[in-house]
Short mmCIF file of C-alpha atoms in Angstrom, two decimals:
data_model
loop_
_atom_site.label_atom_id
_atom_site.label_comp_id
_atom_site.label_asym_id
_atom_site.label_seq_id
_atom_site.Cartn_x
_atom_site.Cartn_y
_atom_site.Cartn_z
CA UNK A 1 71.19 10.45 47.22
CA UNK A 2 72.96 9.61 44.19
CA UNK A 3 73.99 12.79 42.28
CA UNK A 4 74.20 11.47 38.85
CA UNK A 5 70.08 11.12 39.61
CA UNK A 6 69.44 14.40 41.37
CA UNK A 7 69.45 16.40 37.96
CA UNK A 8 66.27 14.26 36.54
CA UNK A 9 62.84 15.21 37.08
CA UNK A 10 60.17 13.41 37.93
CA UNK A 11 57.71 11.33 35.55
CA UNK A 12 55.60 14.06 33.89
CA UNK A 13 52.18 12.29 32.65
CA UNK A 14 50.97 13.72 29.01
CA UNK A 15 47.92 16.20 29.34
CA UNK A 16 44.12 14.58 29.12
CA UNK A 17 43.26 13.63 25.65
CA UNK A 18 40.62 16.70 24.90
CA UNK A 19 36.94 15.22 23.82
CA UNK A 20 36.64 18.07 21.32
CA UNK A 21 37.14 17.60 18.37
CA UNK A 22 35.48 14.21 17.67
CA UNK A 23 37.30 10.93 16.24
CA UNK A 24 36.22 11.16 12.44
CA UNK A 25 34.19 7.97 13.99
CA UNK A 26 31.73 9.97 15.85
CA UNK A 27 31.50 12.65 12.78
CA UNK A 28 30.49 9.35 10.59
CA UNK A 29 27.96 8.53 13.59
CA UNK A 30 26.54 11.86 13.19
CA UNK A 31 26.00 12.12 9.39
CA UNK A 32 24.40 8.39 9.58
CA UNK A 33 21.94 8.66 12.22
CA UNK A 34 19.55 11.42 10.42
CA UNK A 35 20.15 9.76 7.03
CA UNK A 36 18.84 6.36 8.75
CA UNK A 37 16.30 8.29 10.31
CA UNK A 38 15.33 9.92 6.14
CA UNK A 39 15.00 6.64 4.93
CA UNK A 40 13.12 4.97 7.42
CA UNK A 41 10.48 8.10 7.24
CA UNK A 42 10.61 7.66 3.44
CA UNK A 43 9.80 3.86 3.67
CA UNK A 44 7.04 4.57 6.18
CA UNK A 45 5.24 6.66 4.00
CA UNK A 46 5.57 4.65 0.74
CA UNK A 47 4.16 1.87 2.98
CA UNK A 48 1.59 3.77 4.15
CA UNK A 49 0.34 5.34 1.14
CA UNK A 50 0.03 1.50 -0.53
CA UNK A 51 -1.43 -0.02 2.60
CA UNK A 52 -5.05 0.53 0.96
CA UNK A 53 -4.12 -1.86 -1.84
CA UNK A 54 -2.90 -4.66 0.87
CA UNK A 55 -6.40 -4.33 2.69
CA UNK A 56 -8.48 -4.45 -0.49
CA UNK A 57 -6.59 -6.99 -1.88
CA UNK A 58 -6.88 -8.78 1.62
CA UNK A 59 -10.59 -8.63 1.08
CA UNK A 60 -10.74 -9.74 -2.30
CA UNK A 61 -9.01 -13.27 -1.48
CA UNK A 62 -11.10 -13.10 1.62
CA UNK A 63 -14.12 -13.13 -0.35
CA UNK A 64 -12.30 -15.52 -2.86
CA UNK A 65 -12.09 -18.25 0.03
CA UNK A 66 -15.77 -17.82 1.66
CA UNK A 67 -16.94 -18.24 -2.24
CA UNK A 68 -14.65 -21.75 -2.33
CA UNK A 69 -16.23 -22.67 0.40
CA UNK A 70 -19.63 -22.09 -0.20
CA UNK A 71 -20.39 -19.36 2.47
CA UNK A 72 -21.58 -16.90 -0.04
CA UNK A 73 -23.76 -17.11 -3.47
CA UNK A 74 -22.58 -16.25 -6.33
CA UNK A 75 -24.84 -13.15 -6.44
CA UNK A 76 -23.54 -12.71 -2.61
CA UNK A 77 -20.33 -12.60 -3.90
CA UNK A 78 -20.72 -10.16 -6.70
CA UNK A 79 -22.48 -7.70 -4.46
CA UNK A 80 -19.47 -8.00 -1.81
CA UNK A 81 -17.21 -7.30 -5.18
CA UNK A 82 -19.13 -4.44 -5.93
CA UNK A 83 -18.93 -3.11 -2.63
CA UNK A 84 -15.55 -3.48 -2.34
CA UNK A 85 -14.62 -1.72 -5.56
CA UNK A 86 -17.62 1.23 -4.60
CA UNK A 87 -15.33 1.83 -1.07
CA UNK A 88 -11.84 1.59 -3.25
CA UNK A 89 -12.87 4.04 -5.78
CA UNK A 90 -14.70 6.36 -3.26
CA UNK A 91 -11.34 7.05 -1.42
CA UNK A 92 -9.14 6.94 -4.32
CA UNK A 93 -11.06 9.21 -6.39
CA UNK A 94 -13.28 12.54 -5.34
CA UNK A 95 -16.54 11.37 -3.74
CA UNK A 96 -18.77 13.46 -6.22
CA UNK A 97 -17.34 11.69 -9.48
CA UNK A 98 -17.79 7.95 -7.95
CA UNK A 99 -20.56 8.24 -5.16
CA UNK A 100 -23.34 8.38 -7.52
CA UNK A 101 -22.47 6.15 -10.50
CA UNK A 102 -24.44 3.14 -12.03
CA UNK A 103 -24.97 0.84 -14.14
CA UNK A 104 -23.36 1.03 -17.47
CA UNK A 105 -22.01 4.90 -16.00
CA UNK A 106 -20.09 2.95 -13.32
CA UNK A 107 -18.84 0.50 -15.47
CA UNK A 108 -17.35 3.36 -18.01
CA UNK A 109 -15.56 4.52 -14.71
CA UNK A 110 -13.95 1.26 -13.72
CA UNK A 111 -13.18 1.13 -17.86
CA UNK A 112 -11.34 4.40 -17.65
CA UNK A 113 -9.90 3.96 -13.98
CA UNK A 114 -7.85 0.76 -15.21
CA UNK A 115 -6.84 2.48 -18.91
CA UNK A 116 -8.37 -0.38 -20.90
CA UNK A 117 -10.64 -0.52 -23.30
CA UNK A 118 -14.72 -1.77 -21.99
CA UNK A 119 -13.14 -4.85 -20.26
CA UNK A 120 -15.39 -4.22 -17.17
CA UNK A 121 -18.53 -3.96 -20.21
CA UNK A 122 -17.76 -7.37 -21.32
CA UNK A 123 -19.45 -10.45 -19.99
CA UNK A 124 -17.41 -10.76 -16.67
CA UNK A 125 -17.76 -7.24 -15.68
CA UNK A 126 -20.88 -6.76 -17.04
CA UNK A 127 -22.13 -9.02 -13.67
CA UNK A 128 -21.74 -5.69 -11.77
CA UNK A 129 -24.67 -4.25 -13.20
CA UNK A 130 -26.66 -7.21 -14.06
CA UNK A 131 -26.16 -10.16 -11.25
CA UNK A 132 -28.69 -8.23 -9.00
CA UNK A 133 -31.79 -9.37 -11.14
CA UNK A 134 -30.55 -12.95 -12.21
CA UNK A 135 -30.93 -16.15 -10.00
CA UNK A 136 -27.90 -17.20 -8.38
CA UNK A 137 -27.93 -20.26 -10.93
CA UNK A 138 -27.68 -18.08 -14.00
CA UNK A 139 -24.64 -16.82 -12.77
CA UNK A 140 -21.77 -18.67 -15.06
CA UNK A 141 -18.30 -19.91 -13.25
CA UNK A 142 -16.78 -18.51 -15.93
CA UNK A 143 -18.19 -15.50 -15.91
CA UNK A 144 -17.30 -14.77 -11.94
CA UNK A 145 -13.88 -16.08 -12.30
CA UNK A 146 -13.38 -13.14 -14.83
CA UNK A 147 -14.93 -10.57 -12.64
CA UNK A 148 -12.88 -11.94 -9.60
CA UNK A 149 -9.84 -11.66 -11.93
CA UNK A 150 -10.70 -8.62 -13.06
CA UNK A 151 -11.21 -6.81 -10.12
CA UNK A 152 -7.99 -8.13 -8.83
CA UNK A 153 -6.70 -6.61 -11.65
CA UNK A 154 -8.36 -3.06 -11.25
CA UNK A 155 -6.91 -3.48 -7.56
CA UNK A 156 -3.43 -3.92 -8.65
CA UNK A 157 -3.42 -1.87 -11.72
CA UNK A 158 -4.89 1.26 -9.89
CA UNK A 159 -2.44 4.25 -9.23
CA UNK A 160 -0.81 5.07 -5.67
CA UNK A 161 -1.74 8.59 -4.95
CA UNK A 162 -5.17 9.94 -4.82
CA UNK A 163 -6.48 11.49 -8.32
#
């Protein structure tokens, strides 16, 4: 054996990289996961607490088509629009202050439920109360286009959470 080599030691390998602590990769990793998981929850429940409006609104055009294409009567249709604001209103607002309005009472209500002044009292609204006891044929196109707009309008314009 040489002896200029027998005073060198052998290869020493540099100890196991430890797992603790974490690259600041993993520490990023760990802060992001439950903030994705906050926002996703958050967006859930926003969506959730609108999805009402979707369906109702859903209906309405619904209702809007089968009208167009002459599946329903005009005084069909404004008893399926009465209907359909009756169910919005009933689970939007307590049951004892909607469930037994009508006529000109439940008319006030949708007044004061959109913020405007007697637009459902006016001659499109005003079908609510009265389209019942006319013939279909006294029932004006212009007058259900207004009550389909407004009710689209009452949809929209209606607050999120439950008064």
């Amino acid at each position: 054996m040489n002896p200029a080599l027998s005073g060198l030691r052998d290869i020493h390998l540099p100890p196991p990289i430890s797992w603790w602590p974490p690259a600041p990769g993993w520490w990023l990793l760990v802060a992001l996961v439950p903030l994705l998981g906050l926002v996703f929850y958050i967006v859930l429940r926003l969506r959730r607490r609108n999805r009402w409006r979707v369906v109702a609104l859903a209906e309405l055009t619904h209702l809007r088509q089968q009208y167009a294409a002459q599946n329903l009567s005009a005084q069909k249709l404004v008893g399926e629009l009465s209907v359909l604001l009756r169910r919005v209103a009933i689970s939007r607002f307590p049951r004892e202050q909607v469930a037994s309005l009508s006529g000109e009472a439940w008319l006030e209500f949708l007044d004061h439920a959109l913020g405007d002044e007697a637009v459902f009292k006016t001659d499109g609204g005003r079908l609510l109360s009265v389209a019942p006891y006319l013939p279909s044929t006294a029932i004006a196109e212009d007058s259900l286009n207004a009550l389909l707009a407004l009710c689209e309008r009452w949809l929209t314009k209606l607050p999120r959470g439950r008064t």
